[in-house]
Coordinates of C-alpha atoms in Angstrom, one line a residue:
M1 CA 31.0 -12.5 16.7
L2 CA 32.6 -9.3 17.9
S3 CA 30.3 -7.6 20.5
R4 CA 31.2 -4.7 22.7
H5 CA 29.3 -3.3 25.5
L6 CA 31.1 -0.2 26.5
A7 CA 30.4 2.7 28.8
F8 CA 32.2 5.8 30.1
K9 CA 34.9 5.1 32.6
R10 CA 35.5 1.7 31.1
K11 CA 38.7 1.1 33.0
K12 CA 37.0 1.6 36.3
V13 CA 34.3 -0.9 35.4
L14 CA 37.0 -3.5 34.5
V15 CA 38.9 -2.8 37.8
A16 CA 35.6 -3.3 39.7
V17 CA 35.1 -6.6 37.9
A18 CA 38.6 -7.8 38.9
V19 CA 38.0 -6.7 42.5
L20 CA 34.7 -8.5 42.5
L21 CA 36.4 -11.8 41.4
V22 CA 39.1 -11.5 44.0
I23 CA 36.7 -10.8 46.8
A24 CA 34.3 -13.5 45.7
T25 CA 37.0 -16.0 45.7
A26 CA 38.5 -15.0 49.0
F27 CA 35.5 -14.3 51.1
A28 CA 32.4 -15.6 49.3
G29 CA 29.1 -15.0 51.2
S30 CA 28.5 -11.4 52.4
A31 CA 31.8 -10.2 50.9
W32 CA 30.5 -11.3 47.4
W33 CA 27.4 -9.2 47.9
R34 CA 29.5 -6.1 48.9
A35 CA 31.7 -6.5 45.8
R36 CA 28.6 -6.9 43.6
R37 CA 27.2 -3.7 45.0
V38 CA 30.5 -2.0 44.2
L39 CA 30.2 -3.2 40.6
Q40 CA 26.6 -1.9 40.3
E41 CA 27.6 1.5 41.7
S42 CA 30.4 1.7 39.2
A43 CA 28.0 1.0 36.3
S44 CA 25.5 3.5 37.7
Q45 CA 28.2 6.2 37.9
A46 CA 29.1 5.4 34.3
A47 CA 25.5 5.8 33.1
A48 CA 25.1 9.0 35.2
S49 CA 28.2 10.5 33.6
G50 CA 26.6 10.4 30.1
A51 CA 27.8 7.1 28.8
F52 CA 25.6 4.6 27.0
F53 CA 25.9 1.0 26.2
F54 CA 26.0 -0.2 22.5
T55 CA 26.9 -3.1 20.3
L56 CA 29.2 -3.1 17.4
E57 CA 29.1 -6.4 15.5
P58 CA 29.0 -7.9 12.0
L59 CA 25.6 -7.4 10.4
Q60 CA 23.6 -10.6 10.1
Q61 CA 20.4 -10.0 8.2
R62 CA 18.4 -13.0 7.0
A63 CA 15.3 -12.5 4.9
A64 CA 12.3 -14.8 5.3
P65 CA 12.4 -17.7 2.8
G66 CA 10.1 -17.1 -0.2
L67 CA 9.6 -13.4 0.5
T68 CA 9.7 -11.2 -2.6
A69 CA 10.1 -7.4 -2.4
F70 CA 8.5 -5.1 -4.9
S71 CA 11.1 -2.4 -5.8
A72 CA 9.9 1.1 -4.8
A73 CA 11.2 4.2 -6.6
A74 CA 14.7 5.0 -5.3
E75 CA 13.9 8.4 -3.9
F76 CA 17.5 9.4 -3.5
R77 CA 18.2 11.5 -0.4
A78 CA 21.9 11.4 0.3
L79 CA 25.3 10.9 -1.4
A80 CA 28.9 10.2 -0.3
V81 CA 32.1 9.4 -2.1
F82 CA 33.9 6.5 -0.6
Q83 CA 37.0 4.6 -1.9
G84 CA 36.5 6.2 -5.3
D85 CA 32.9 5.0 -5.7
I86 CA 29.7 7.0 -5.3
Y87 CA 27.2 5.8 -2.7
V88 CA 23.6 7.0 -2.8
C89 CA 20.8 6.1 -0.5
G90 CA 17.1 6.3 -0.4
P91 CA 14.7 5.2 2.3
S92 CA 14.6 1.6 1.0
A93 CA 18.1 0.9 -0.4
L94 CA 21.8 1.8 -0.5
Y95 CA 23.3 2.0 -4.0
R96 CA 27.0 1.8 -5.0
Y97 CA 28.1 3.3 -8.4
N98 CA 31.4 3.8 -10.0
S99 CA 32.7 7.2 -11.0
N100 CA 31.0 6.9 -14.4
G101 CA 27.6 6.2 -12.9
K102 CA 27.4 2.4 -13.4
L103 CA 25.5 0.5 -10.7
L104 CA 27.8 -1.9 -8.9
Q105 CA 25.9 -3.1 -5.9
T106 CA 22.6 -2.6 -4.1
W107 CA 21.6 -3.3 -0.5
H108 CA 17.9 -3.3 0.3
T109 CA 16.2 -2.7 3.6
G110 CA 14.6 -5.8 5.0
Q111 CA 16.9 -8.0 2.9
E112 CA 20.6 -7.2 3.1
L113 CA 19.9 -4.4 5.6
P114 CA 17.7 -4.1 8.7
P115 CA 14.0 -3.1 8.1
Y116 CA 14.4 0.6 8.8
P117 CA 14.5 3.6 6.4
L118 CA 18.0 4.9 5.5
M119 CA 18.5 8.6 6.5
A120 CA 22.0 9.9 5.8
L121 CA 25.6 9.0 4.7
A122 CA 29.0 10.1 6.0
V123 CA 32.6 9.0 5.6
R124 CA 34.6 8.6 8.8
T125 CA 38.3 9.4 8.5
G126 CA 41.0 9.8 11.1
V127 CA 41.0 6.1 11.7
A128 CA 43.2 3.3 10.4
T129 CA 40.6 2.1 7.9
P130 CA 38.1 4.8 6.6
E131 CA 34.4 3.8 6.9
L132 CA 31.1 4.7 5.2
W133 CA 28.5 5.3 7.9
V134 CA 24.8 4.9 7.0
A135 CA 22.3 6.4 9.5
T136 CA 19.0 4.5 9.9
Q137 CA 15.7 5.3 11.4
G138 CA 15.7 2.7 14.1
A139 CA 18.7 0.3 13.6
G140 CA 21.5 2.7 14.6
A141 CA 24.3 3.1 12.1
L142 CA 25.5 0.7 9.5
I143 CA 29.3 0.7 8.8
W144 CA 30.8 -0.4 5.5
D145 CA 34.6 -0.6 5.1
G146 CA 34.5 -1.8 1.5
R147 CA 34.4 -5.5 2.4
F148 CA 32.1 -6.1 5.4
L149 CA 29.0 -4.5 7.0
R150 CA 28.8 -3.9 10.7
Q151 CA 26.0 -2.5 12.8
F152 CA 26.5 0.1 15.5
Q153 CA 23.5 0.1 17.7
A154 CA 22.8 1.7 21.1
K155 CA 20.9 -0.2 23.8
Q156 CA 18.3 2.6 24.2
T157 CA 15.7 2.5 21.5
E158 CA 15.6 6.3 21.1
L159 CA 19.3 6.4 20.4
R160 CA 18.9 4.0 17.4
K161 CA 16.9 6.5 15.4
L162 CA 19.4 8.8 13.7
S163 CA 18.7 11.9 11.7
A164 CA 22.2 13.3 11.0
L165 CA 25.9 12.3 10.9
L166 CA 29.0 14.4 11.2
P167 CA 32.6 12.9 11.1
L168 CA 35.3 14.9 12.9
N169 CA 39.0 14.9 11.9
N170 CA 40.0 13.0 15.0
G171 CA 38.0 9.9 14.0
T172 CA 35.0 10.8 16.2
M173 CA 31.5 10.4 14.7
L174 CA 28.7 12.6 15.9
L175 CA 25.2 11.0 15.8
G176 CA 22.2 13.3 15.7
T177 CA 18.8 11.9 16.8
P178 CA 15.3 13.3 16.2
T179 CA 14.4 13.3 19.9
A180 CA 17.2 12.2 22.2
G181 CA 19.9 14.8 21.3
L182 CA 23.5 14.7 20.0
F183 CA 25.9 11.9 20.8
S184 CA 29.6 11.1 20.1
T185 CA 31.4 7.9 19.5
D186 CA 34.9 6.8 18.6
G187 CA 33.9 3.2 18.3
K188 CA 34.9 2.4 21.8
Q189 CA 32.6 4.7 23.8
L190 CA 29.2 6.3 23.2
T191 CA 28.6 9.5 25.1
L192 CA 26.3 12.6 25.1
F193 CA 28.2 15.3 23.2
H194 CA 27.2 18.1 25.5
P195 CA 24.8 18.2 28.5
Q196 CA 22.8 21.0 27.0
L197 CA 22.2 18.9 23.9
A198 CA 20.3 16.2 25.7
N199 CA 16.8 15.6 24.2
V200 CA 17.4 18.2 21.4
K201 CA 15.6 17.4 18.2
V202 CA 18.6 17.3 15.8
T203 CA 17.9 17.9 12.1
A204 CA 21.3 18.8 10.6
L205 CA 25.0 18.9 11.6
A206 CA 28.0 20.7 10.2
G207 CA 31.4 22.0 11.2
R208 CA 34.6 20.6 12.5
Q209 CA 36.2 19.5 15.8
E210 CA 36.7 23.0 17.0
A211 CA 33.2 24.3 16.2
V212 CA 30.2 22.0 15.7
W213 CA 26.9 23.5 14.4
V214 CA 23.7 21.7 15.4
G215 CA 20.4 22.4 13.5
T216 CA 17.2 21.7 15.4
Q217 CA 13.6 21.1 14.6
N218 CA 12.2 24.2 16.3
Q219 CA 14.9 25.8 18.5
G220 CA 17.2 27.3 15.8
V221 CA 20.8 26.5 15.5
W222 CA 23.3 25.8 18.3
L223 CA 27.1 26.4 18.1
C224 CA 29.3 24.2 20.3
H225 CA 32.7 25.9 20.7
A226 CA 35.4 25.5 23.4
G227 CA 33.0 23.6 25.7
A228 CA 30.3 26.2 25.5
V229 CA 27.0 26.2 23.6
I230 CA 25.7 29.4 21.9
R231 CA 22.1 29.4 20.6
Y232 CA 20.9 31.4 17.6
K233 CA 17.2 31.6 16.9
A234 CA 16.1 35.2 16.4
E235 CA 18.8 35.6 13.8
L236 CA 17.3 32.9 11.6
P237 CA 14.5 33.4 9.1
D238 CA 12.7 30.5 10.8
P239 CA 13.5 28.5 13.9
Q240 CA 13.3 25.2 12.0
V241 CA 16.6 24.3 10.5
L242 CA 16.5 22.1 7.4
S243 CA 20.2 22.2 6.3
L244 CA 23.7 23.3 7.3
W245 CA 26.9 23.9 5.4
S246 CA 30.2 25.1 7.0
N247 CA 33.7 25.8 5.8
S248 CA 36.7 27.0 7.8
N249 CA 35.4 30.5 8.2
S250 CA 31.6 30.7 7.5
T251 CA 28.5 28.7 8.1
W252 CA 25.1 28.8 6.3
V253 CA 21.9 27.8 8.0
G254 CA 19.0 26.8 5.7
T255 CA 15.4 27.1 6.9
P256 CA 11.9 27.0 5.3
L257 CA 12.0 30.8 4.8
G258 CA 15.6 31.4 3.7
V259 CA 19.2 31.2 4.7
A260 CA 21.3 32.8 7.5
E261 CA 25.0 33.3 7.1
F262 CA 27.4 33.3 10.1
D263 CA 31.1 34.4 9.9
G264 CA 33.5 33.3 12.6
G265 CA 30.6 32.2 14.8
R266 CA 28.8 35.6 14.5
F267 CA 25.6 36.3 12.6
R268 CA 26.3 38.3 9.4
R269 CA 23.3 38.4 7.1
R270 CA 20.3 36.7 5.6
L271 CA 20.2 35.3 2.1
A272 CA 17.5 34.0 -0.3
D273 CA 14.5 35.3 1.7
G274 CA 11.4 33.1 1.3
I275 CA 13.3 30.2 -0.2
L276 CA 12.8 26.8 1.3
A277 CA 16.5 25.7 1.7
R278 CA 16.3 21.9 1.9
T279 CA 20.1 21.5 1.3
L280 CA 23.1 23.8 1.0
L281 CA 26.6 23.7 -0.4
E282 CA 29.2 26.4 -0.8
H283 CA 31.8 26.2 -3.6
A284 CA 34.1 28.7 -5.3
G285 CA 32.3 31.8 -3.9
K286 CA 28.8 30.4 -4.8
L287 CA 26.2 29.2 -2.3
W288 CA 24.1 26.5 -3.9
I289 CA 20.6 26.0 -2.5
G290 CA 18.4 22.9 -3.2
T291 CA 14.7 23.7 -2.8
M292 CA 11.5 21.7 -2.7
D293 CA 9.7 23.3 -5.7
E294 CA 11.9 26.0 -7.2
G295 CA 14.7 24.0 -8.7
T296 CA 18.4 24.3 -7.6
L297 CA 19.5 27.9 -7.1
Q298 CA 22.9 29.6 -6.6
V299 CA 23.9 32.8 -4.9
D300 CA 27.0 34.8 -5.6
L301 CA 28.4 35.5 -2.2
N302 CA 30.7 38.2 -3.4
A303 CA 27.9 40.3 -4.9
R304 CA 27.0 43.6 -3.2
A305 CA 23.4 42.4 -2.7
P306 CA 23.6 38.6 -3.0
R307 CA 20.4 36.9 -4.1
P308 CA 19.3 34.0 -6.2
S309 CA 19.4 35.0 -9.8
A310 CA 16.8 33.9 -12.4
G311 CA 19.5 32.5 -14.5
A312 CA 20.6 30.1 -11.8
R313 CA 17.3 28.2 -11.9
L314 CA 18.1 24.9 -13.5
Q315 CA 15.2 23.3 -15.4
E316 CA 12.5 24.1 -12.8
G317 CA 10.3 21.3 -11.8
S318 CA 10.0 18.8 -9.1
E319 CA 12.5 16.4 -10.7
Q320 CA 15.2 19.0 -10.5
N321 CA 14.8 19.9 -6.9
A322 CA 17.8 18.8 -4.8
N323 CA 17.4 16.6 -1.7
A324 CA 21.2 16.8 -1.2
L325 CA 24.2 18.6 -2.8
A326 CA 27.7 17.2 -3.0
L327 CA 31.1 17.8 -4.5
L328 CA 32.9 15.4 -6.9
D329 CA 36.2 16.3 -8.5
G330 CA 35.3 20.0 -8.2
N331 CA 31.8 19.6 -9.7
V332 CA 28.6 20.3 -7.8
L333 CA 26.2 17.3 -7.8
A334 CA 22.5 17.7 -7.2
V335 CA 20.8 14.6 -5.7
S336 CA 17.2 14.7 -6.7
T337 CA 14.6 12.0 -6.1
K338 CA 15.3 10.1 -9.4
N339 CA 18.8 11.2 -10.4
V340 CA 22.2 12.6 -9.6
R341 CA 23.0 15.5 -11.9
R342 CA 26.2 17.5 -12.6
L343 CA 25.1 21.1 -12.3
S344 CA 27.9 22.4 -14.4
T345 CA 26.7 20.6 -17.5
G346 CA 23.1 19.7 -16.6
E347 CA 23.7 16.1 -17.5
D348 CA 22.7 13.1 -15.4
L349 CA 25.5 11.2 -13.8
I350 CA 23.3 8.6 -12.2
A351 CA 19.7 7.7 -13.0
A352 CA 17.6 5.8 -10.4
P353 CA 17.1 2.1 -11.2
P354 CA 13.7 1.1 -12.5
A355 CA 11.0 0.3 -9.9
N356 CA 7.7 -1.4 -9.7
L357 CA 6.1 1.2 -7.3
T358 CA 5.8 4.9 -7.5
T359 CA 6.9 5.4 -3.9
G360 CA 7.3 3.4 -0.7
H361 CA 4.8 4.7 1.9
I362 CA 1.8 2.4 1.4
A363 CA -1.5 3.0 3.0
A364 CA -3.9 0.6 1.3
L365 CA -3.9 -2.6 -0.8
Q366 CA -6.6 -4.4 -2.8
I367 CA -6.5 -7.3 -5.2
D368 CA -9.4 -7.1 -7.7
S369 CA -11.2 -9.8 -9.6
Q370 CA -8.9 -9.3 -12.6
H371 CA -5.8 -10.1 -10.5
R372 CA -4.6 -6.5 -10.5
L373 CA -3.0 -5.1 -7.4
W374 CA -4.2 -1.7 -6.3
I375 CA -1.8 0.2 -4.1
G376 CA -2.8 3.4 -2.3
Y377 CA -0.1 5.7 -1.0
F378 CA 0.1 8.0 2.0
D379 CA 0.9 10.9 -0.3
R380 CA 1.2 9.8 -3.9
G381 CA -2.1 8.6 -5.1
V382 CA -2.7 5.0 -6.5
D383 CA -0.8 2.5 -8.5
M384 CA -2.5 -0.4 -10.4
L385 CA -0.3 -3.3 -11.6
P386 CA -0.4 -7.0 -12.2
T387 CA 0.0 -9.1 -9.0
S388 CA 3.1 -10.7 -10.5
G389 CA 4.8 -7.3 -10.3
Q390 CA 5.7 -7.5 -14.0
G391 CA 4.1 -5.3 -16.6
A392 CA 3.1 -1.8 -17.0
V393 CA 2.1 0.2 -13.9
A394 CA -0.8 2.6 -14.2
H395 CA -0.5 5.5 -11.8
F396 CA -3.4 7.9 -10.8
E397 CA -2.8 11.0 -8.8
D398 CA -4.7 14.3 -8.6
D399 CA -6.2 16.6 -6.0
V400 CA -8.5 13.9 -4.8
L401 CA -6.4 10.8 -5.4
F402 CA -3.6 11.9 -3.1
C403 CA -3.8 10.7 0.5
V404 CA -5.4 7.2 0.3
N405 CA -6.9 5.4 3.3
R406 CA -8.7 2.4 1.9
I407 CA -9.4 0.5 -1.4
K408 CA -12.3 -1.9 -1.9
Q409 CA -14.0 -3.6 -4.8
D410 CA -17.7 -3.8 -5.0
P411 CA -18.6 -7.5 -5.3
V412 CA -21.7 -6.8 -7.4
S413 CA -20.6 -4.1 -9.8
A414 CA -16.8 -4.8 -9.7
N415 CA -16.3 -1.1 -9.3
I416 CA -13.2 0.0 -7.3
L417 CA -13.9 2.5 -4.5
I418 CA -11.0 4.4 -3.1
A419 CA -11.3 6.2 0.2
T420 CA -9.1 9.3 0.4
A421 CA -8.8 12.4 2.6
N422 CA -10.5 14.4 -0.1
G423 CA -13.4 12.2 -1.1
L424 CA -14.5 8.8 -2.3
A425 CA -13.3 8.0 -5.8
L426 CA -15.0 5.4 -8.0
F427 CA -13.3 3.5 -10.8
D428 CA -15.1 1.2 -13.1
A429 CA -14.1 -2.5 -13.6
S430 CA -11.8 -1.6 -16.4
G431 CA -9.8 0.7 -14.2
H432 CA -11.0 4.1 -15.4
P433 CA -12.0 6.9 -13.0
R434 CA -15.7 7.7 -13.2
Q435 CA -16.9 9.7 -10.2
V436 CA -16.0 11.4 -7.0
L437 CA -18.3 11.7 -4.0
N438 CA -17.7 14.2 -1.2
N439 CA -19.7 16.3 1.3
K440 CA -21.2 18.3 -1.6
S441 CA -22.5 15.0 -3.0
G442 CA -24.2 14.1 0.3
L443 CA -21.5 12.3 2.3
I444 CA -21.4 13.4 5.9
A445 CA -17.7 14.4 5.3
S446 CA -15.3 14.4 2.4
H447 CA -12.6 12.7 4.4
V448 CA -13.3 8.9 4.0
T449 CA -11.4 6.4 6.2
D450 CA -13.0 3.1 5.3
I451 CA -15.6 1.4 3.0
L452 CA -17.8 -1.6 3.6
F453 CA -20.3 -3.4 1.3
H454 CA -22.8 -4.3 4.1
R455 CA -25.4 -7.1 3.8
L456 CA -28.8 -5.9 4.9
A457 CA -31.4 -8.0 6.7
E458 CA -33.6 -8.3 3.6
G459 CA -30.8 -9.7 1.5
E460 CA -29.8 -6.4 -0.2
S461 CA -26.5 -4.6 0.3
S462 CA -25.5 -1.1 1.1
T463 CA -22.2 0.8 0.7
V464 CA -21.2 2.2 4.1
V465 CA -18.6 4.9 4.3
A466 CA -16.7 5.8 7.4
T467 CA -15.6 9.4 8.1
P468 CA -14.3 11.5 11.0
A469 CA -17.9 12.9 11.2
G470 CA -19.9 9.7 11.3
L471 CA -21.2 7.1 8.9
S472 CA -22.9 7.5 5.5
F473 CA -25.0 4.8 3.9
L474 CA -25.2 4.8 0.1
D475 CA -28.4 3.0 -1.1
G476 CA -28.5 3.7 -4.8
P477 CA -29.1 7.5 -5.2
V478 CA -30.1 7.9 -1.6
I479 CA -27.5 8.8 1.0
S480 CA -28.3 8.8 4.7
S481 CA -26.0 9.3 7.7
V482 CA -25.5 8.3 11.3
Y483 CA -23.4 10.1 13.9
A484 CA -23.2 10.6 17.6
F485 CA -26.6 12.3 17.9
Q486 CA -28.1 9.0 16.8
G487 CA -26.1 7.0 19.3
L488 CA -22.8 6.4 17.6
V489 CA -20.2 6.1 20.4
N490 CA -17.9 8.6 18.6
N491 CA -18.2 10.5 15.3
H492 CA -14.6 9.7 14.2
V493 CA -15.0 6.2 12.6
Y494 CA -11.7 4.5 11.6
T495 CA -12.7 1.0 10.6
L496 CA -15.7 -1.1 9.5
T497 CA -16.5 -4.8 9.5
E498 CA -19.5 -7.0 9.8
T499 CA -20.6 -10.2 11.4
G500 CA -23.9 -11.7 10.3
D501 CA -26.2 -8.8 9.8
T502 CA -24.4 -6.6 12.4
L503 CA -22.3 -3.7 11.2
V504 CA -19.3 -2.9 13.5
A505 CA -17.9 0.6 13.6
G506 CA -14.6 1.1 15.3
T507 CA -14.1 4.7 16.4
L508 CA -11.8 7.0 18.3
G509 CA -14.0 6.5 21.4
G510 CA -14.9 2.8 21.3
V511 CA -16.9 0.4 19.1
S512 CA -20.6 0.5 18.1
L513 CA -22.8 -2.3 16.8
L514 CA -25.5 -1.4 14.3
K515 CA -28.4 -3.2 12.6
N516 CA -30.5 -1.7 9.8
G517 CA -28.7 1.7 10.3
L518 CA -29.5 1.9 14.0
V519 CA -27.1 1.7 16.9
Q520 CA -27.8 -1.4 19.0
A521 CA -24.9 -1.2 21.5
S522 CA -21.6 0.5 22.2
F523 CA -18.6 -0.6 24.1
T524 CA -15.8 1.5 25.7
T525 CA -13.3 1.1 28.5
A526 CA -16.0 2.2 30.9
N527 CA -18.4 -0.7 30.2
S528 CA -16.2 -3.5 28.9
A529 CA -12.7 -5.0 29.3
L530 CA -11.4 -2.8 26.4
R531 CA -8.1 -1.3 27.5
Q532 CA -8.2 1.3 24.7
N533 CA -11.1 3.2 23.2
W534 CA -9.2 4.0 20.0
I535 CA -10.1 1.2 17.5
T536 CA -7.9 1.4 14.4
A537 CA -8.7 -1.9 12.6
S538 CA -11.2 -4.7 12.7
A539 CA -11.9 -8.2 11.3
A540 CA -14.5 -10.9 11.8
L541 CA -14.0 -14.6 12.1
G542 CA -17.3 -16.5 12.5
N543 CA -19.2 -14.7 15.3
D544 CA -16.0 -13.3 16.9
L545 CA -14.7 -9.8 16.3
Y546 CA -11.0 -9.0 16.3
L547 CA -10.4 -5.3 17.1
G548 CA -7.1 -3.6 16.5
T549 CA -6.4 -0.8 18.9
Y550 CA -4.0 2.1 19.3
G551 CA -1.8 0.8 22.1
S552 CA -3.1 -2.6 23.3
G553 CA -2.7 -4.7 20.1
V554 CA -5.6 -6.9 19.1
V555 CA -8.5 -8.0 21.4
R556 CA -11.2 -10.4 20.7
M557 CA -14.9 -9.7 21.3
T558 CA -17.1 -12.8 21.5
E559 CA -20.7 -13.2 20.3
R560 CA -21.7 -12.4 23.9
H561 CA -19.7 -9.2 23.7
D562 CA -17.1 -10.4 26.2
V563 CA -13.7 -8.8 25.5
Q564 CA -10.6 -11.1 25.7
T565 CA -7.0 -9.9 25.5
F566 CA -3.9 -11.8 24.3
R567 CA -0.8 -12.3 26.4
E568 CA 1.5 -11.3 23.5
F569 CA 0.1 -7.7 23.6
G570 CA 0.1 -7.4 27.4
G571 CA 3.7 -6.6 28.2
Q572 CA 4.3 -3.9 25.6
R573 CA 2.5 -1.1 23.8
V574 CA 1.5 -2.3 20.4
E575 CA -0.3 0.0 17.9
I576 CA -2.3 -1.6 15.1
S577 CA -2.1 0.4 11.9
P578 CA -5.4 1.8 10.5
N579 CA -7.3 -0.9 8.7
A580 CA -4.3 -3.2 8.6
M581 CA -6.1 -6.5 9.5
L582 CA -6.9 -9.4 7.3
V583 CA -8.5 -12.9 7.6
T584 CA -7.6 -15.7 5.3
N585 CA -8.2 -19.5 5.4
R586 CA -5.0 -19.9 7.4
A587 CA -4.8 -17.0 9.8
I588 CA -5.7 -13.6 11.1
Y589 CA -3.1 -11.0 10.3
A590 CA -2.5 -7.6 11.8
G591 CA -0.1 -4.9 10.8
T592 CA 1.7 -3.2 13.7
A593 CA 3.6 0.1 14.1
G594 CA 7.1 -1.0 14.9
H595 CA 6.6 -4.8 15.6
G596 CA 6.2 -6.1 12.0
L597 CA 3.4 -8.5 11.0
A598 CA 1.4 -10.1 13.8
I599 CA -0.1 -13.5 13.0
L600 CA -2.7 -15.6 14.7
R601 CA -3.1 -19.0 13.1
R602 CA -6.7 -20.3 13.0
G603 CA -7.5 -22.5 16.0
Q604 CA -4.6 -21.2 18.0
Q605 CA -4.5 -18.6 20.9
R606 CA -1.0 -17.2 20.6
W607 CA 0.2 -14.5 18.2
Q608 CA 3.6 -14.6 16.5
F609 CA 5.5 -11.7 14.9
V610 CA 7.4 -11.6 11.7
E611 CA 9.9 -8.9 10.8
A612 CA 12.6 -10.6 8.8
G613 CA 12.5 -9.6 5.1
L614 CA 10.0 -6.8 5.5
P615 CA 11.1 -3.4 4.1
S616 CA 10.0 -1.9 7.4
R617 CA 8.7 -3.0 10.8
D618 CA 5.8 -0.6 10.3
V619 CA 3.2 -2.7 8.5
T620 CA 0.5 -0.5 7.1
A621 CA -1.7 -2.5 4.7
L622 CA -2.5 -6.1 3.9
A623 CA -4.1 -8.1 1.0
A624 CA -4.2 -11.7 -0.1
D625 CA -5.2 -13.8 -3.1
D626 CA -5.4 -17.6 -3.3
E627 CA -1.7 -18.1 -2.9
F628 CA 0.1 -15.0 -1.7
L629 CA 0.0 -12.5 1.1
Y630 CA 0.8 -8.9 0.2
I631 CA 2.4 -6.9 3.0
G632 CA 2.5 -3.1 2.7
T633 CA 4.8 -1.0 4.9
D634 CA 5.8 2.6 5.2
N635 CA 8.9 1.8 3.2
G636 CA 7.8 -0.6 0.5
L637 CA 5.8 -3.8 -0.4
A638 CA 6.6 -7.5 0.0
K639 CA 4.7 -10.7 -0.9
I640 CA 5.1 -14.2 0.4
S641 CA 3.3 -17.5 -0.2
E642 CA 1.1 -18.2 2.8
R643 CA 2.1 -21.9 2.6
M644 CA 5.8 -20.9 3.2
L645 CA 4.9 -18.4 5.8
L646 CA 2.6 -20.8 7.7
P647 CA 3.6 -24.3 6.7

């Protein structure tokens, strides 16, 4: 395996190593320690000078045995032409097509690729063998030379999250990050591109070796020229830069409120006022603008008063909005979520492959009594499909069914209740929407975070609804509520569970235990061994409670209300995703933000973590039937037999 750990002033470090060996051999003892100090000082100087360690090695990705991924909609976001083929990526996959649009190869995140969303594509030239670079949101850059995949990954975690790429003619690749700034590499060294660009939130890159343009999240656009940095902010329609395009003379800066044009490094004019310029491309005197909701527009740059003309709007609608624009054989291509289109003819060159899921960002899962899998999305409503993944998918999305937090089936009526940010939606057992409850219906708030069918002391049940304003109890037509005034430790309730006849409410400010609608006790960092007040998820096993927290992983609360921590969560900050906990006959599962799936086998005291094969390390939802465990992430869905996962 080829592995390189390189820093700035590499030769000096190697000389220091040689000196160390000579001195150690000749003098040993105290001389060895002096030489060791020389080596440490040399490494410190290299780090202080702006150099960073990284690895460049063949990609070795192994999926967990028996794990099956549900294909999410492609959601194309970037395109590059490499070695005569067309490469398109979405968050969950990289696709290779020939020039006629035939799919040749697919690499999926979590399977052939690391479990991180894909962000951008760029072709590195100026080297002996050209390379396709793929920016990821956590695994650095993936490099494809047409035969093999390698991974370029900085040692520092914040440098592994890439937001933009820019290849320069001399073979250098610029790496933009969302928080750490702009970096440069030639494959042998990794350095900060300019001291003033440290910790800059980079959103877009454009330009050439002599003049590099850097778009930022909220500080406008920066021009790096002749060793100096010039900042432009007031000249832009908005300080948030979404896109950049540059040729030998001019540069265009796209923002949510229009485009700014620069000529020779100087501001010239504004174009397309009020247009959200998600992506830009200039070709043959026309500026093409890909928008979020107004189609793909073009501006005649030679006109006396350039502006997007009505005739340039191409089949308005969300499916024709461009996430990226590219050139292929002199033709402008628009990369939308589901296709790649030749704008000159309006014909699709590439159509996204078929998928099981509407999108990838999963927020809730539920398997109903008819073996249907309900999938709630962060921003795209709900899918209902057979648990096999085969067959027709029913999709529901409207003003209420949009941002989903939780899905539960009523064990008595078999109705499906869906908690959303806009109300509580009720579906009947056949899968048809029937009713929506919100604050106008009597709920304490319309934003619903969790649902529980709670057993009452007298043997009846009550539907409990968690909201950011407290709890609402639905007893037939009667709705009553409990909030901080009645003793709830905090109004913002995230998660609900129960043990015996006790209702457990995990909140932003601790946990409260209720019986018959009355608060019996509350626990916080002030009166218990809790290390975090923010309780995001919960589960019960026997008389023990397992509480997921925002920062200290999972803790256990015993029947006597003693709080016990786990060593696996002690040395690092671990956030448990909202309501991403599940108890089965084999184990307790918890979905983490950034650490994959946490597993505690029944009868054991140590958690283990699984990442291999998952579409993302951010596990956001869990469900299980008699055989399979379903794992929802912010980048897709996977399922695996529990027997194979926990033999």
